[in-house]
Tab-separated table of C-alpha atoms (C1' of nucleotides) in Angstrom:
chain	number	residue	atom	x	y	z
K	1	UNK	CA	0.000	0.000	0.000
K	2	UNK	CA	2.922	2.122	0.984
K	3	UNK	CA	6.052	2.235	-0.816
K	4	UNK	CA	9.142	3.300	-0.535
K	5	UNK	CA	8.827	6.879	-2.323
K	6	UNK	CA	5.624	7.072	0.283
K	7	UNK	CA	7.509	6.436	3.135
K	8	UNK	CA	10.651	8.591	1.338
K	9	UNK	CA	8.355	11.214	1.260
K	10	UNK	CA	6.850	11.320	4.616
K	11	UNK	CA	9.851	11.020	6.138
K	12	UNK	CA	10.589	14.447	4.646
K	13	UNK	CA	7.553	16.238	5.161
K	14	UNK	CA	7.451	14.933	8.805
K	15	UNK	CA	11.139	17.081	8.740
K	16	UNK	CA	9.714	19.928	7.548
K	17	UNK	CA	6.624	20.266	5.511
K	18	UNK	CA	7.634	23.480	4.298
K	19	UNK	CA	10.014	21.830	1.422
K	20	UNK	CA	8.615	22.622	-2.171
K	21	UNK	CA	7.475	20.036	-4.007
K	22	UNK	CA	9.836	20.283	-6.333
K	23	UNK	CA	13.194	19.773	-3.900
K	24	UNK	CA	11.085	17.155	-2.479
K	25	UNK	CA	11.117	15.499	-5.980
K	26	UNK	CA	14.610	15.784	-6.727
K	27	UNK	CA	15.508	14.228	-3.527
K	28	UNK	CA	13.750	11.333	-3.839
K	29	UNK	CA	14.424	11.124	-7.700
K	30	UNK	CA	10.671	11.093	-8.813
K	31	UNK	CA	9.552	14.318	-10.756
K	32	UNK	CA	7.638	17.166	-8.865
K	33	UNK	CA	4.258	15.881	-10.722
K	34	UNK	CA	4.839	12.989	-9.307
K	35	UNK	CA	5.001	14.049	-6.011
K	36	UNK	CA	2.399	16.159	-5.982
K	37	UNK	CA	-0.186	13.546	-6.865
K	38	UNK	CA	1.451	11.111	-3.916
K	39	UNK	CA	1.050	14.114	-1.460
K	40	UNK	CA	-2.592	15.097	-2.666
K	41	UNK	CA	-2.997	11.010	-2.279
K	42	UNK	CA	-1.372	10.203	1.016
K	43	UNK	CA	-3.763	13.064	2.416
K	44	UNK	CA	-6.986	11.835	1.076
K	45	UNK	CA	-6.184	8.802	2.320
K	46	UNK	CA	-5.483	10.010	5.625
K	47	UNK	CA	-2.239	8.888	5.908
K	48	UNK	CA	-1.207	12.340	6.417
K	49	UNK	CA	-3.468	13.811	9.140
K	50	UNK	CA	-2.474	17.401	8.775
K	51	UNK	CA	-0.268	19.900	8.421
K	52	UNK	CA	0.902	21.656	11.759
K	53	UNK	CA	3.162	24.464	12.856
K	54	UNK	CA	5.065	23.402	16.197
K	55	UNK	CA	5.534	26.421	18.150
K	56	UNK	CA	8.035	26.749	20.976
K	57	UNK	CA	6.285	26.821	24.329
K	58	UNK	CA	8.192	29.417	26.198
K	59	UNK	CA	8.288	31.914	23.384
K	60	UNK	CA	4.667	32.152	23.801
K	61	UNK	CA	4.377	32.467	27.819
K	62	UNK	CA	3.409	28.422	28.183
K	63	UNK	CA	6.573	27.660	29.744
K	64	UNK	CA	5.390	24.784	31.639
K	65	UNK	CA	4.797	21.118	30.700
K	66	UNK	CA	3.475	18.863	33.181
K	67	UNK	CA	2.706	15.120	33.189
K	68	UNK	CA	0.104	13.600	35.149
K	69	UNK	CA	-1.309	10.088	35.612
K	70	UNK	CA	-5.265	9.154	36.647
K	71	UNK	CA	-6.440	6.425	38.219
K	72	UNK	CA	-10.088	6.221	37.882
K	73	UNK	CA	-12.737	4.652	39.979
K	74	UNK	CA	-14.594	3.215	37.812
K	75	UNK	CA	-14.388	2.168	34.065
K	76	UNK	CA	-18.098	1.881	33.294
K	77	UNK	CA	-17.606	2.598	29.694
K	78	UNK	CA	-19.581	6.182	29.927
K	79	UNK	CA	-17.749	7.464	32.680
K	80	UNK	CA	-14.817	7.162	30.917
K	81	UNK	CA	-15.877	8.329	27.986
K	82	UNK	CA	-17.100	11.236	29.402
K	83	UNK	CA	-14.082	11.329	31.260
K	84	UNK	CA	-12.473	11.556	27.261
K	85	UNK	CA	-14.308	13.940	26.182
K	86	UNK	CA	-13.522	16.576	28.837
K	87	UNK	CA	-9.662	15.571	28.248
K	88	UNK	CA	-10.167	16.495	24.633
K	89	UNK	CA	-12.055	19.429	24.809
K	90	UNK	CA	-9.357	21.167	27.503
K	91	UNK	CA	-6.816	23.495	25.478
K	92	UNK	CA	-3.716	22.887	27.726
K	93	UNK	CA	-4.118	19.338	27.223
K	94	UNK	CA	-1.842	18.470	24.499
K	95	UNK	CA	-1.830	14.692	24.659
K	96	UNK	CA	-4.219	12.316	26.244
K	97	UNK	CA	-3.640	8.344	26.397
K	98	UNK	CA	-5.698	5.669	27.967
K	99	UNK	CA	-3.564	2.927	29.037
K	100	UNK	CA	-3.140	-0.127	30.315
K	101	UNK	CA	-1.234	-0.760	33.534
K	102	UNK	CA	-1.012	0.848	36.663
K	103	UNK	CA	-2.580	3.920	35.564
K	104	UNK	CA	-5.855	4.477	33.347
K	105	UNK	CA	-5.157	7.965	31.664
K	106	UNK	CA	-1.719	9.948	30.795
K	107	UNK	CA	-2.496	13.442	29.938
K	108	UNK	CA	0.404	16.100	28.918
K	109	UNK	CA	-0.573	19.693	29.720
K	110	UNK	CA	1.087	22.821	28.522
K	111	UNK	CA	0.334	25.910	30.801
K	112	UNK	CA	1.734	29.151	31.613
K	113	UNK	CA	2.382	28.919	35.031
K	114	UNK	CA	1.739	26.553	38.581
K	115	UNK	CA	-1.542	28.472	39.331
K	116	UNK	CA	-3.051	27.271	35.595
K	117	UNK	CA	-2.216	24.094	36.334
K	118	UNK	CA	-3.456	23.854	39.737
K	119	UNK	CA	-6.786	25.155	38.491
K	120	UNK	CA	-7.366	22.900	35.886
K	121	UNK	CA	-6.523	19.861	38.604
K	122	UNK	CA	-9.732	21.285	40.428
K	123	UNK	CA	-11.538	21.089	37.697
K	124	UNK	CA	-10.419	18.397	36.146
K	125	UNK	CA	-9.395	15.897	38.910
K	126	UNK	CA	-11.061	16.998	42.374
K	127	UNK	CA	-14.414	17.816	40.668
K	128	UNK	CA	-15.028	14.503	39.372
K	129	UNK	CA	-15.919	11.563	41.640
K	130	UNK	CA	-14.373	9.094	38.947
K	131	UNK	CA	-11.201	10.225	39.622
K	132	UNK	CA	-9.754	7.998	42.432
K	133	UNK	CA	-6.476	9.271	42.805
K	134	UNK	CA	-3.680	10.797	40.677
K	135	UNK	CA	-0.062	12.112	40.308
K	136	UNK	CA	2.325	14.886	38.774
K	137	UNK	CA	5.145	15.085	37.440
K	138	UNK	CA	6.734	18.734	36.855
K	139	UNK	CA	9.230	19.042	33.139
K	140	UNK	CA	12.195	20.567	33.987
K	141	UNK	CA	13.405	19.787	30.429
K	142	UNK	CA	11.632	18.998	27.287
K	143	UNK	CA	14.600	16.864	25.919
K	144	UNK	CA	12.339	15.783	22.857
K	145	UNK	CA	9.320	16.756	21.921
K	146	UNK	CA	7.607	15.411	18.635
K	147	UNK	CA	4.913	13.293	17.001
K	148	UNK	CA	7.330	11.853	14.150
K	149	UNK	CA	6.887	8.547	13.273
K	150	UNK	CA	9.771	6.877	12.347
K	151	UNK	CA	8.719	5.910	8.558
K	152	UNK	CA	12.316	4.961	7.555
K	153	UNK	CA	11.785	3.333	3.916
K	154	UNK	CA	13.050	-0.594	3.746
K	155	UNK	CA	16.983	-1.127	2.120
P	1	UNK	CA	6.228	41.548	22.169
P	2	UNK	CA	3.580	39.486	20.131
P	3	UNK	CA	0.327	41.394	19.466
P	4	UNK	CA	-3.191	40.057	18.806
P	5	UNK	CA	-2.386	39.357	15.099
P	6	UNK	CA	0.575	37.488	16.190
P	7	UNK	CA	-1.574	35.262	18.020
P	8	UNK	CA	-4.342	34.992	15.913
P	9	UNK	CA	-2.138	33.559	13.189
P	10	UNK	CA	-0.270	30.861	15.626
P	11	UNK	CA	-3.877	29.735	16.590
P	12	UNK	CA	-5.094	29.571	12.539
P	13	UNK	CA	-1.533	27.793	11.825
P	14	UNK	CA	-1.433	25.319	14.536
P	15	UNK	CA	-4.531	24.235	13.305
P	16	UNK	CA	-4.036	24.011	9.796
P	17	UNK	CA	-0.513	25.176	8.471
P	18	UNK	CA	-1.469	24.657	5.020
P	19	UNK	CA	-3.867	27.819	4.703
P	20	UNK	CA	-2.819	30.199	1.698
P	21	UNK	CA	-1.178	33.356	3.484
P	22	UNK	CA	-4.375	35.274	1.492
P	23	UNK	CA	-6.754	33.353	3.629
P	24	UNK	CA	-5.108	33.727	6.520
P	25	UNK	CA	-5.110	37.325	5.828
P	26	UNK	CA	-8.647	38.009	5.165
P	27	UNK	CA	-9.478	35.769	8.494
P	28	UNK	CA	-7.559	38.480	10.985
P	29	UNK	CA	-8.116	40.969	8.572
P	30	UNK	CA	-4.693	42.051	7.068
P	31	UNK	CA	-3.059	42.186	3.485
P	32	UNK	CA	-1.350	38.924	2.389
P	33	UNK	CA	2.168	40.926	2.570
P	34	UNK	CA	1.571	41.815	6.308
P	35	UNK	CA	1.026	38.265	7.022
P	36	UNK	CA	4.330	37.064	4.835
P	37	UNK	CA	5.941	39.484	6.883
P	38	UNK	CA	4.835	38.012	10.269
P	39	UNK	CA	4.930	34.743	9.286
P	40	UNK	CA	8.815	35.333	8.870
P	41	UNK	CA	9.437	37.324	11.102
P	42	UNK	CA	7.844	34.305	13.627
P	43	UNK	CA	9.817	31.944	11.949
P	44	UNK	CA	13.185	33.677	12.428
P	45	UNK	CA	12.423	34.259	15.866
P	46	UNK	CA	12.331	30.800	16.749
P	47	UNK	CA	8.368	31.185	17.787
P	48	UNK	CA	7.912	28.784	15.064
P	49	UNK	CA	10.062	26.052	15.475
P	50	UNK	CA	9.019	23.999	12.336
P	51	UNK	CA	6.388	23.221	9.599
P	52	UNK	CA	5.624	19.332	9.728
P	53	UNK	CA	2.575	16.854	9.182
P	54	UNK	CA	1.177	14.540	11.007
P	55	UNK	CA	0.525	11.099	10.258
P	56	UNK	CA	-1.919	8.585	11.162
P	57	UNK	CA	0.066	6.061	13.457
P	58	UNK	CA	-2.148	3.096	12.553
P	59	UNK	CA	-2.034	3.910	9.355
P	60	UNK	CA	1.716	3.198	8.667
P	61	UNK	CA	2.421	0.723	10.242
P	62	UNK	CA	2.998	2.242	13.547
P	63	UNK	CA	-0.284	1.117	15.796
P	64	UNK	CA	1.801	0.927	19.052
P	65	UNK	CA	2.062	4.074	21.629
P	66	UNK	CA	3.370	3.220	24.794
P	67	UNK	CA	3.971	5.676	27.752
P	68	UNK	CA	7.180	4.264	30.064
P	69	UNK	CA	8.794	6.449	33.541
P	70	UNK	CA	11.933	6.067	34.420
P	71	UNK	CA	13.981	6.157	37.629
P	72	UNK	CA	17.393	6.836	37.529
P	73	UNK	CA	20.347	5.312	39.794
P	74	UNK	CA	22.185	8.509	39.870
P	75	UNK	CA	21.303	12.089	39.148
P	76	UNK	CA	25.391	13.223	38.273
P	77	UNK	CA	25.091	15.403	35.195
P	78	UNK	CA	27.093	13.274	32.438
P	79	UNK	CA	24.810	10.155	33.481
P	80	UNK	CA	21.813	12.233	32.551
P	81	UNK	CA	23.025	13.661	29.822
P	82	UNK	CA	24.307	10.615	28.346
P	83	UNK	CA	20.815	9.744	28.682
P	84	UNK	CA	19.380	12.275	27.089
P	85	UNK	CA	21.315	11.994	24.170
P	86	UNK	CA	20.810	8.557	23.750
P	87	UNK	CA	16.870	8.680	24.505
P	88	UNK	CA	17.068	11.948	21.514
P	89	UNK	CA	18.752	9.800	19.267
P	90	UNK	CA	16.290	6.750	19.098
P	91	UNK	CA	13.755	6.947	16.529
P	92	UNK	CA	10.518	5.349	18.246
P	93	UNK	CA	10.528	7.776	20.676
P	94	UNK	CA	8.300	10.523	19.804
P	95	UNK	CA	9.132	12.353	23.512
P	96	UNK	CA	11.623	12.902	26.379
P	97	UNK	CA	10.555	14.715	29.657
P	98	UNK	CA	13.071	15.022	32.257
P	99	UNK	CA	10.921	15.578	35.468
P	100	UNK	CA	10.875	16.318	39.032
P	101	UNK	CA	8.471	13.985	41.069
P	102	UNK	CA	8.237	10.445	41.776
P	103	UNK	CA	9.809	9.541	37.880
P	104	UNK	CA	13.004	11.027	36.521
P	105	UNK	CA	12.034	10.746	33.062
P	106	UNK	CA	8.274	10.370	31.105
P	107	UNK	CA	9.175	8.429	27.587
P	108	UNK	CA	6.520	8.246	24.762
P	109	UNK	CA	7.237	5.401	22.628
P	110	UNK	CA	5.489	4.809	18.997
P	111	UNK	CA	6.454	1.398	18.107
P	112	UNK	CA	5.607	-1.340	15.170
P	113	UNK	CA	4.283	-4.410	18.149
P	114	UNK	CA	5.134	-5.427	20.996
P	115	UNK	CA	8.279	-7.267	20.300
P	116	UNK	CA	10.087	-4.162	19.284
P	117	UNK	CA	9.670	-2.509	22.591
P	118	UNK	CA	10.729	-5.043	23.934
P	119	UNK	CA	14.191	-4.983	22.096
P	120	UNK	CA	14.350	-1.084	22.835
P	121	UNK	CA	13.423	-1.916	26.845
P	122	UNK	CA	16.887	-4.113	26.683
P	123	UNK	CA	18.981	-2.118	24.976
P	124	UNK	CA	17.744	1.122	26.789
P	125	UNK	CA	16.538	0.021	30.084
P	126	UNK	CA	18.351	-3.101	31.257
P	127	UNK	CA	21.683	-2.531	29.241
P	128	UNK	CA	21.952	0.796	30.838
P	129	UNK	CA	23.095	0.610	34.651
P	130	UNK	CA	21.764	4.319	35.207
P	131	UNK	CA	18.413	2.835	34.951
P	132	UNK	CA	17.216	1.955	38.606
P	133	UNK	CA	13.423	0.748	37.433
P	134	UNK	CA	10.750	1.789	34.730
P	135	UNK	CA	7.032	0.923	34.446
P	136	UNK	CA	5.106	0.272	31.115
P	137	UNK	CA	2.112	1.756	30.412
P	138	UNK	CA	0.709	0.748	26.902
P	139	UNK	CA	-1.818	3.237	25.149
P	140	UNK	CA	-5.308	0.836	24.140
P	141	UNK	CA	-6.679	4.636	22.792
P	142	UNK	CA	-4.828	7.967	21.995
P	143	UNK	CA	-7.875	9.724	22.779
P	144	UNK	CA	-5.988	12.991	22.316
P	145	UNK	CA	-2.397	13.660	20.389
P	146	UNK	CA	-0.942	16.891	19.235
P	147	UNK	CA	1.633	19.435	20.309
P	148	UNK	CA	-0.862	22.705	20.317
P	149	UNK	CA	-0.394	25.430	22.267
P	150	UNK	CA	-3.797	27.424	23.385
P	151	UNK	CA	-2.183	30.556	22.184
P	152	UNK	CA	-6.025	32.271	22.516
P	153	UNK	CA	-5.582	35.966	21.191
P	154	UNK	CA	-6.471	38.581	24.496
P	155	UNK	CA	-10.114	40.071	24.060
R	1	DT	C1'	6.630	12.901	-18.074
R	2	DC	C1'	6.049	17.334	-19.990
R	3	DT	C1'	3.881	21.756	-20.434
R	4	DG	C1'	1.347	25.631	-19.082
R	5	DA	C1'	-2.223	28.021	-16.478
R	6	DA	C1'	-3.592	29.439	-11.949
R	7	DA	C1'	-2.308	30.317	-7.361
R	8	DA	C1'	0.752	31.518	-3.753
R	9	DT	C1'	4.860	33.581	-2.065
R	10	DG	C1'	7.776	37.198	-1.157
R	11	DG	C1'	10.292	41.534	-2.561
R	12	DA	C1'	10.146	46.658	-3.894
R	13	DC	C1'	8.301	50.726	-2.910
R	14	DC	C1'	5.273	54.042	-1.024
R	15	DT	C1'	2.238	55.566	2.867
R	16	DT	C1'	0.769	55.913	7.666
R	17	DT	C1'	1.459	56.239	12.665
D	1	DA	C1'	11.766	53.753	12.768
D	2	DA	C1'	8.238	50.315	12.532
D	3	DA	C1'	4.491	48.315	10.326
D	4	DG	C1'	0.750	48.352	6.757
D	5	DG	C1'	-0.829	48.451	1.929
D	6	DT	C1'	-0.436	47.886	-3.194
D	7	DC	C1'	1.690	46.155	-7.002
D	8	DC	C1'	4.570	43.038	-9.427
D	9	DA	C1'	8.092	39.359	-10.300
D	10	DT	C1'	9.171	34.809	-9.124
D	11	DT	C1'	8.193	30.359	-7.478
D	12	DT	C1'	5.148	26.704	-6.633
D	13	DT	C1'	1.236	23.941	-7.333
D	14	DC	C1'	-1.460	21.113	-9.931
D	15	DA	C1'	-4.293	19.603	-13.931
D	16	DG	C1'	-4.590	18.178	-18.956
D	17	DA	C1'	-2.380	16.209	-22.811
DNA sequence: TCTGAAAATGGACCTTT
DNA sequence: AAAGGTCCATTTTCAGA
């Protein structure tokens, strides 16, 4: 379904989507036509989810990222759900996972500062009775940060 | 230091960075030049750190996430840093936290199965003597992935 | 794959605050 | 000076042959 000029191709793009079509082509030795129609393709297809600008957190006052870890009390399936939808529909919440193991959800906020964050636990966490306990842990460095997949084409 | 505009065009960029500068321009209601401008200008400034597009996970062959913490042996600064080198340089993982808190470091992991965790667990975790203990916690639904920053322009 | 039209980008230059 | 607007050249995208 893939092959390697697809995976060529969103390697690069992963890089930096900004790259013309055209460079794209001549790096991957296909011609800019080519490419074009495997972009427009990979997109429709949903391959490619979209295009995003990352922006550097503390150049825009959210100099905080904090990790935090729910267990809930319940996993009735519409609790949780519910318990989903409020994740998703929070701003500072960059990432949300429901996992397996020792925990039930992993949520990544950005904020600007402590106070943001401690709000948003109230909210969040000591508002809702499903929460049975959870836990924080404060970034002191973002040594990577990035939703890159790594689509390395086969030798 | 960034103005309403400024802001206005993270948000609309974050969200889609593939919108024509025109129509980015007649959304905040400025000529397509003064958006070129600022678009720069953000880029140069670091504020945008880079263009790139995301991809379905499932979709190439890349259904895994897992979420792991890490506790180190010993906090001296070349241990660490060795570590954070190494943990930069491996491609399945999409993100490095060092953090303060019960965990040293939070590790998101996008992997092919099971089996290549696995081999990363040895050859990160158990081959590395820094490594005191780390817990697992494998993603059943990424109810919520991205890297956005709630950059809300100021009423 | 090639070619060309349409669209988007980005510079030059002038105007406003 | 700093930033906006208009206009225009160049580059890029993208469809038809």
């Amino acid at each position: 379904m893939l092959d390697n000029y697809d995976l060529k191709l969103l390697s690069e793009i992963q890089r930096n989507a900004d790259t013309p079509q055209s460079e794209l082509a001549s790096r991957i030795n296909l011609s800019p036509a080519a490419v074009n129609r495997r972009l427009r393709r990979l997109a429709d297809e949903g391959v490619i989810d979209r295009y995003t600008a990352i922006l550097a957190p503390e150049k825009v006052g959210y100099p905080l990222t904090i990790v935090s870890m729910i267990e809930v009390e319940s996993e009735q399936i519409d609790l949780l759900d519910a318990m989903k939808r409020t994740f998703e529909a929070c701003p500072q919440i960059q990432q949300c996972y429901y996992v397996a193991g020792e925990w039930d959800f992993v949520l990544i906020f950005s904020v600007r500062h402590m106070e943001e964050y401690n709000d948003l636990t109230r909210q969040l966490f000591f508002a809702n009775n499903n929460v049975k306990r959870f836990k924080t842990l404060v970034t002191m460095s973002r040594v990577k940060a990035g939703l890159d997949i790594p689509v390395a084409p086969s030798a």
